[in-house]
């Protein structure tokens, strides 16, 4: 009996995982959906067809995100309660595409346009989400003063 291969889509259920995924190299196709209706199944054949053609699996990743469970993306908060999915295409920390509804021709075109031949083409030093995450981690380790402590220091000088 053949084992089941890796899942085509990665289900993200919290802000920490979402931030981690969006600060990685490659194109991230984020599907925001409302919890009561679930992820869109009509786009799966398109995603499978595109995935087959990609040699570097890190260059393209499909994420499903329940908009009711995350706060990291403002678009997720705005999308709560909607019946149609919202697809956001992220590459190197920037939104490269926004597609409302299961518009598979547009998804196909935009994914093929924005997916790098390999993930190593992206530079994390150019990714604003990665830079913000690194700064947050350095503040947590005490290597950098927090923005609150900077504001307090400035207020004391006055």
PDB file of C-alpha atoms in Angstrom:
ATOM      1  CA  UNK A   1       0.000   0.000   0.000  1.00  0.00           C
ATOM      2  CA  UNK A   2       1.461   3.319  -1.043  1.00  0.00           C
ATOM      3  CA  UNK A   3       1.902   5.943   1.663  1.00  0.00           C
ATOM      4  CA  UNK A   4       0.182   9.282   1.410  1.00  0.00           C
ATOM      5  CA  UNK A   5       2.515  11.989   0.102  1.00  0.00           C
ATOM      6  CA  UNK A   6       2.983  15.398   1.663  1.00  0.00           C
ATOM      7  CA  UNK A   7      -0.095  17.588   1.801  1.00  0.00           C
ATOM      8  CA  UNK A   8      -0.464  20.119  -0.995  1.00  0.00           C
ATOM      9  CA  UNK A   9      -1.551  22.853   1.430  1.00  0.00           C
ATOM     10  CA  UNK A  10      -0.157  23.682   4.857  1.00  0.00           C
ATOM     11  CA  UNK A  11      -2.854  24.598   7.377  1.00  0.00           C
ATOM     12  CA  UNK A  12      -1.843  27.579   9.531  1.00  0.00           C
ATOM     13  CA  UNK A  13      -3.796  27.991  12.757  1.00  0.00           C
ATOM     14  CA  UNK A  14      -1.828  30.628  14.675  1.00  0.00           C
ATOM     15  CA  UNK A  15       0.043  33.903  14.241  1.00  0.00           C
ATOM     16  CA  UNK A  16       3.466  32.459  15.141  1.00  0.00           C
ATOM     17  CA  UNK A  17       3.333  29.840  12.383  1.00  0.00           C
ATOM     18  CA  UNK A  18       1.984  32.365   9.877  1.00  0.00           C
ATOM     19  CA  UNK A  19       4.797  34.811  10.644  1.00  0.00           C
ATOM     20  CA  UNK A  20       7.353  32.001  10.356  1.00  0.00           C
ATOM     21  CA  UNK A  21       6.037  30.935   6.940  1.00  0.00           C
ATOM     22  CA  UNK A  22       5.846  34.480   5.539  1.00  0.00           C
ATOM     23  CA  UNK A  23       9.429  35.249   6.564  1.00  0.00           C
ATOM     24  CA  UNK A  24      10.792  32.352   4.506  1.00  0.00           C
ATOM     25  CA  UNK A  25      12.061  32.427   0.935  1.00  0.00           C
ATOM     26  CA  UNK A  26       9.830  31.642  -2.034  1.00  0.00           C
ATOM     27  CA  UNK A  27       6.246  32.447  -2.983  1.00  0.00           C
ATOM     28  CA  UNK A  28       3.606  31.863  -0.316  1.00  0.00           C
ATOM     29  CA  UNK A  29       0.037  31.592  -1.597  1.00  0.00           C
ATOM     30  CA  UNK A  30      -2.100  32.379   1.459  1.00  0.00           C
ATOM     31  CA  UNK A  31      -5.759  31.424   1.291  1.00  0.00           C
ATOM     32  CA  UNK A  32      -7.815  33.252   3.910  1.00  0.00           C
ATOM     33  CA  UNK A  33     -11.148  31.612   4.627  1.00  0.00           C
ATOM     34  CA  UNK A  34     -13.897  31.856   7.224  1.00  0.00           C
ATOM     35  CA  UNK A  35     -14.033  29.007   9.706  1.00  0.00           C
ATOM     36  CA  UNK A  36     -17.663  28.217   8.990  1.00  0.00           C
ATOM     37  CA  UNK A  37     -17.060  27.449   5.294  1.00  0.00           C
ATOM     38  CA  UNK A  38     -13.530  25.997   5.215  1.00  0.00           C
ATOM     39  CA  UNK A  39     -10.805  26.209   2.553  1.00  0.00           C
ATOM     40  CA  UNK A  40     -11.769  26.325  -1.119  1.00  0.00           C
ATOM     41  CA  UNK A  41     -11.623  22.920  -2.794  1.00  0.00           C
ATOM     42  CA  UNK A  42     -12.155  24.166  -6.366  1.00  0.00           C
ATOM     43  CA  UNK A  43      -8.610  25.574  -6.589  1.00  0.00           C
ATOM     44  CA  UNK A  44      -6.866  22.315  -5.668  1.00  0.00           C
ATOM     45  CA  UNK A  45      -6.575  20.952  -9.237  1.00  0.00           C
ATOM     46  CA  UNK A  46      -4.907  24.218 -10.302  1.00  0.00           C
ATOM     47  CA  UNK A  47      -2.526  24.085  -7.329  1.00  0.00           C
ATOM     48  CA  UNK A  48      -1.663  20.433  -8.051  1.00  0.00           C
ATOM     49  CA  UNK A  49      -0.941  21.171 -11.711  1.00  0.00           C
ATOM     50  CA  UNK A  50       1.354  24.081 -10.796  1.00  0.00           C
ATOM     51  CA  UNK A  51       3.110  22.083  -8.043  1.00  0.00           C
ATOM     52  CA  UNK A  52       3.955  19.236 -10.453  1.00  0.00           C
ATOM     53  CA  UNK A  53       6.001  21.639 -12.585  1.00  0.00           C
ATOM     54  CA  UNK A  54       8.078  23.012  -9.697  1.00  0.00           C
ATOM     55  CA  UNK A  55      11.340  21.238  -8.936  1.00  0.00           C
ATOM     56  CA  UNK A  56      12.183  23.367  -5.880  1.00  0.00           C
ATOM     57  CA  UNK A  57       9.401  22.748  -3.354  1.00  0.00           C
ATOM     58  CA  UNK A  58      10.594  25.688  -1.228  1.00  0.00           C
ATOM     59  CA  UNK A  59      10.007  28.090  -4.138  1.00  0.00           C
ATOM     60  CA  UNK A  60       6.218  27.706  -3.790  1.00  0.00           C
ATOM     61  CA  UNK A  61       4.053  26.937  -0.785  1.00  0.00           C
ATOM     62  CA  UNK A  62       0.270  26.956  -0.423  1.00  0.00           C
ATOM     63  CA  UNK A  63      -1.053  27.995   2.995  1.00  0.00           C
ATOM     64  CA  UNK A  64      -4.630  27.818   4.250  1.00  0.00           C
ATOM     65  CA  UNK A  65      -5.439  30.251   7.057  1.00  0.00           C
ATOM     66  CA  UNK A  66      -8.663  30.412   9.052  1.00  0.00           C
ATOM     67  CA  UNK A  67      -9.195  34.188   9.239  1.00  0.00           C
ATOM     68  CA  UNK A  68     -10.968  33.759  12.593  1.00  0.00           C
ATOM     69  CA  UNK A  69      -7.791  32.417  14.237  1.00  0.00           C
ATOM     70  CA  UNK A  70      -5.100  34.923  13.264  1.00  0.00           C
ATOM     71  CA  UNK A  71      -4.352  38.592  13.885  1.00  0.00           C
ATOM     72  CA  UNK A  72      -0.943  38.784  12.138  1.00  0.00           C
ATOM     73  CA  UNK A  73      -2.410  39.887   8.810  1.00  0.00           C
ATOM     74  CA  UNK A  74      -4.755  42.858   8.731  1.00  0.00           C
ATOM     75  CA  UNK A  75      -6.413  41.289   5.679  1.00  0.00           C
ATOM     76  CA  UNK A  76      -7.338  38.252   7.798  1.00  0.00           C
ATOM     77  CA  UNK A  77      -9.158  40.401  10.329  1.00  0.00           C
ATOM     78  CA  UNK A  78     -10.953  42.255   7.529  1.00  0.00           C
ATOM     79  CA  UNK A  79     -11.905  38.969   5.831  1.00  0.00           C
ATOM     80  CA  UNK A  80     -13.715  37.410   8.795  1.00  0.00           C
ATOM     81  CA  UNK A  81     -17.238  36.250   8.034  1.00  0.00           C
ATOM     82  CA  UNK A  82     -16.843  36.364   4.249  1.00  0.00           C
ATOM     83  CA  UNK A  83     -18.048  33.401   2.194  1.00  0.00           C
ATOM     84  CA  UNK A  84     -15.478  33.652  -0.618  1.00  0.00           C
ATOM     85  CA  UNK A  85     -11.807  32.930  -0.076  1.00  0.00           C
ATOM     86  CA  UNK A  86      -9.185  35.648  -0.372  1.00  0.00           C
ATOM     87  CA  UNK A  87      -5.822  34.667  -1.846  1.00  0.00           C
ATOM     88  CA  UNK A  88      -2.749  36.729  -1.040  1.00  0.00           C
ATOM     89  CA  UNK A  89       0.521  36.040  -2.830  1.00  0.00           C
ATOM     90  CA  UNK A  90       3.565  36.907  -0.724  1.00  0.00           C
ATOM     91  CA  UNK A  91       7.111  36.946  -2.013  1.00  0.00           C
ATOM     92  CA  UNK A  92      10.017  38.271  -0.019  1.00  0.00           C
ATOM     93  CA  UNK A  93       7.673  39.788   2.562  1.00  0.00           C
ATOM     94  CA  UNK A  94       5.558  41.799   0.135  1.00  0.00           C
ATOM     95  CA  UNK A  95       2.077  41.178  -1.220  1.00  0.00           C
ATOM     96  CA  UNK A  96       2.473  40.578  -4.951  1.00  0.00           C
ATOM     97  CA  UNK A  97      -1.132  39.658  -5.662  1.00  0.00           C
ATOM     98  CA  UNK A  98      -4.602  39.768  -4.115  1.00  0.00           C
ATOM     99  CA  UNK A  99      -7.373  37.651  -5.604  1.00  0.00           C
ATOM    100  CA  UNK A 100     -10.882  37.569  -4.196  1.00  0.00           C
ATOM    101  CA  UNK A 101     -12.860  34.402  -4.833  1.00  0.00           C
ATOM    102  CA  UNK A 102     -11.835  31.186  -6.553  1.00  0.00           C
ATOM    103  CA  UNK A 103     -10.642  32.827  -9.775  1.00  0.00           C
ATOM    104  CA  UNK A 104      -8.460  29.932 -10.937  1.00  0.00           C
ATOM    105  CA  UNK A 105      -7.296  31.532 -14.233  1.00  0.00           C
ATOM    106  CA  UNK A 106      -6.045  34.608 -12.345  1.00  0.00           C
ATOM    107  CA  UNK A 107      -4.513  32.440  -9.592  1.00  0.00           C
ATOM    108  CA  UNK A 108      -2.725  30.333 -12.197  1.00  0.00           C
ATOM    109  CA  UNK A 109      -1.324  33.391 -14.006  1.00  0.00           C
ATOM    110  CA  UNK A 110      -0.219  35.223 -10.860  1.00  0.00           C
ATOM    111  CA  UNK A 111       1.352  32.157  -9.238  1.00  0.00           C
ATOM    112  CA  UNK A 112       3.338  31.352 -12.383  1.00  0.00           C
ATOM    113  CA  UNK A 113       4.390  35.016 -12.668  1.00  0.00           C
ATOM    114  CA  UNK A 114       5.614  35.383  -9.075  1.00  0.00           C
ATOM    115  CA  UNK A 115       7.080  31.945  -8.277  1.00  0.00           C
ATOM    116  CA  UNK A 116      10.881  32.052  -8.441  1.00  0.00           C
ATOM    117  CA  UNK A 117      12.686  29.234 -10.286  1.00  0.00           C
ATOM    118  CA  UNK A 118      14.239  28.385  -6.912  1.00  0.00           C
ATOM    119  CA  UNK A 119      13.802  29.787  -3.410  1.00  0.00           C
ATOM    120  CA  UNK A 120      17.441  30.849  -3.120  1.00  0.00           C
ATOM    121  CA  UNK A 121      16.743  33.711  -5.529  1.00  0.00           C
ATOM    122  CA  UNK A 122      15.050  35.598  -2.694  1.00  0.00           C
ATOM    123  CA  UNK A 123      17.154  37.599  -0.247  1.00  0.00           C
ATOM    124  CA  UNK A 124      15.872  37.599   3.332  1.00  0.00           C
ATOM    125  CA  UNK A 125      17.683  40.890   3.952  1.00  0.00           C
ATOM    126  CA  UNK A 126      15.144  42.472   1.574  1.00  0.00           C
ATOM    127  CA  UNK A 127      12.139  40.897   3.348  1.00  0.00           C
ATOM    128  CA  UNK A 128      10.525  43.464   5.707  1.00  0.00           C
ATOM    129  CA  UNK A 129       8.602  40.752   7.575  1.00  0.00           C
ATOM    130  CA  UNK A 130      11.833  38.819   8.190  1.00  0.00           C
ATOM    131  CA  UNK A 131      13.644  41.971   9.347  1.00  0.00           C
ATOM    132  CA  UNK A 132      10.794  42.831  11.764  1.00  0.00           C
ATOM    133  CA  UNK A 133      10.811  39.262  13.136  1.00  0.00           C
ATOM    134  CA  UNK A 134      14.586  39.380  13.674  1.00  0.00           C
ATOM    135  CA  UNK A 135      14.291  42.714  15.481  1.00  0.00           C
ATOM    136  CA  UNK A 136      11.493  41.385  17.696  1.00  0.00           C
ATOM    137  CA  UNK A 137      13.629  38.363  18.603  1.00  0.00           C
ATOM    138  CA  UNK A 138      16.652  40.555  19.405  1.00  0.00           C
ATOM    139  CA  UNK A 139      14.498  42.761  21.667  1.00  0.00           C
ATOM    140  CA  UNK A 140      13.165  39.648  23.436  1.00  0.00           C
ATOM    141  CA  UNK A 141      16.759  38.465  24.041  1.00  0.00           C
ATOM    142  CA  UNK A 142      17.676  41.927  25.403  1.00  0.00           C
ATOM    143  CA  UNK A 143      20.109  42.675  22.569  1.00  0.00           C
ATOM    144  CA  UNK A 144      18.140  45.767  21.504  1.00  0.00           C
ATOM    145  CA  UNK A 145      16.091  48.228  23.550  1.00  0.00           C
ATOM    146  CA  UNK A 146      12.355  47.939  22.980  1.00  0.00           C
ATOM    147  CA  UNK A 147      10.421  50.783  21.373  1.00  0.00           C
ATOM    148  CA  UNK A 148       8.752  51.411  24.757  1.00  0.00           C
ATOM    149  CA  UNK A 149      12.116  51.794  26.483  1.00  0.00           C
ATOM    150  CA  UNK A 150      13.294  54.171  23.732  1.00  0.00           C
ATOM    151  CA  UNK A 151      10.162  56.300  24.239  1.00  0.00           C
ATOM    152  CA  UNK A 152      10.677  56.360  28.020  1.00  0.00           C
ATOM    153  CA  UNK A 153      14.341  57.370  27.606  1.00  0.00           C
ATOM    154  CA  UNK A 154      13.343  60.181  25.244  1.00  0.00           C
ATOM    155  CA  UNK A 155      10.677  61.391  27.707  1.00  0.00           C
ATOM    156  CA  UNK A 156      13.244  61.467  30.559  1.00  0.00           C
ATOM    157  CA  UNK A 157      15.568  63.686  28.495  1.00  0.00           C
ATOM    158  CA  UNK A 158      12.829  66.323  28.137  1.00  0.00           C
TER     159      UNK A 158
END
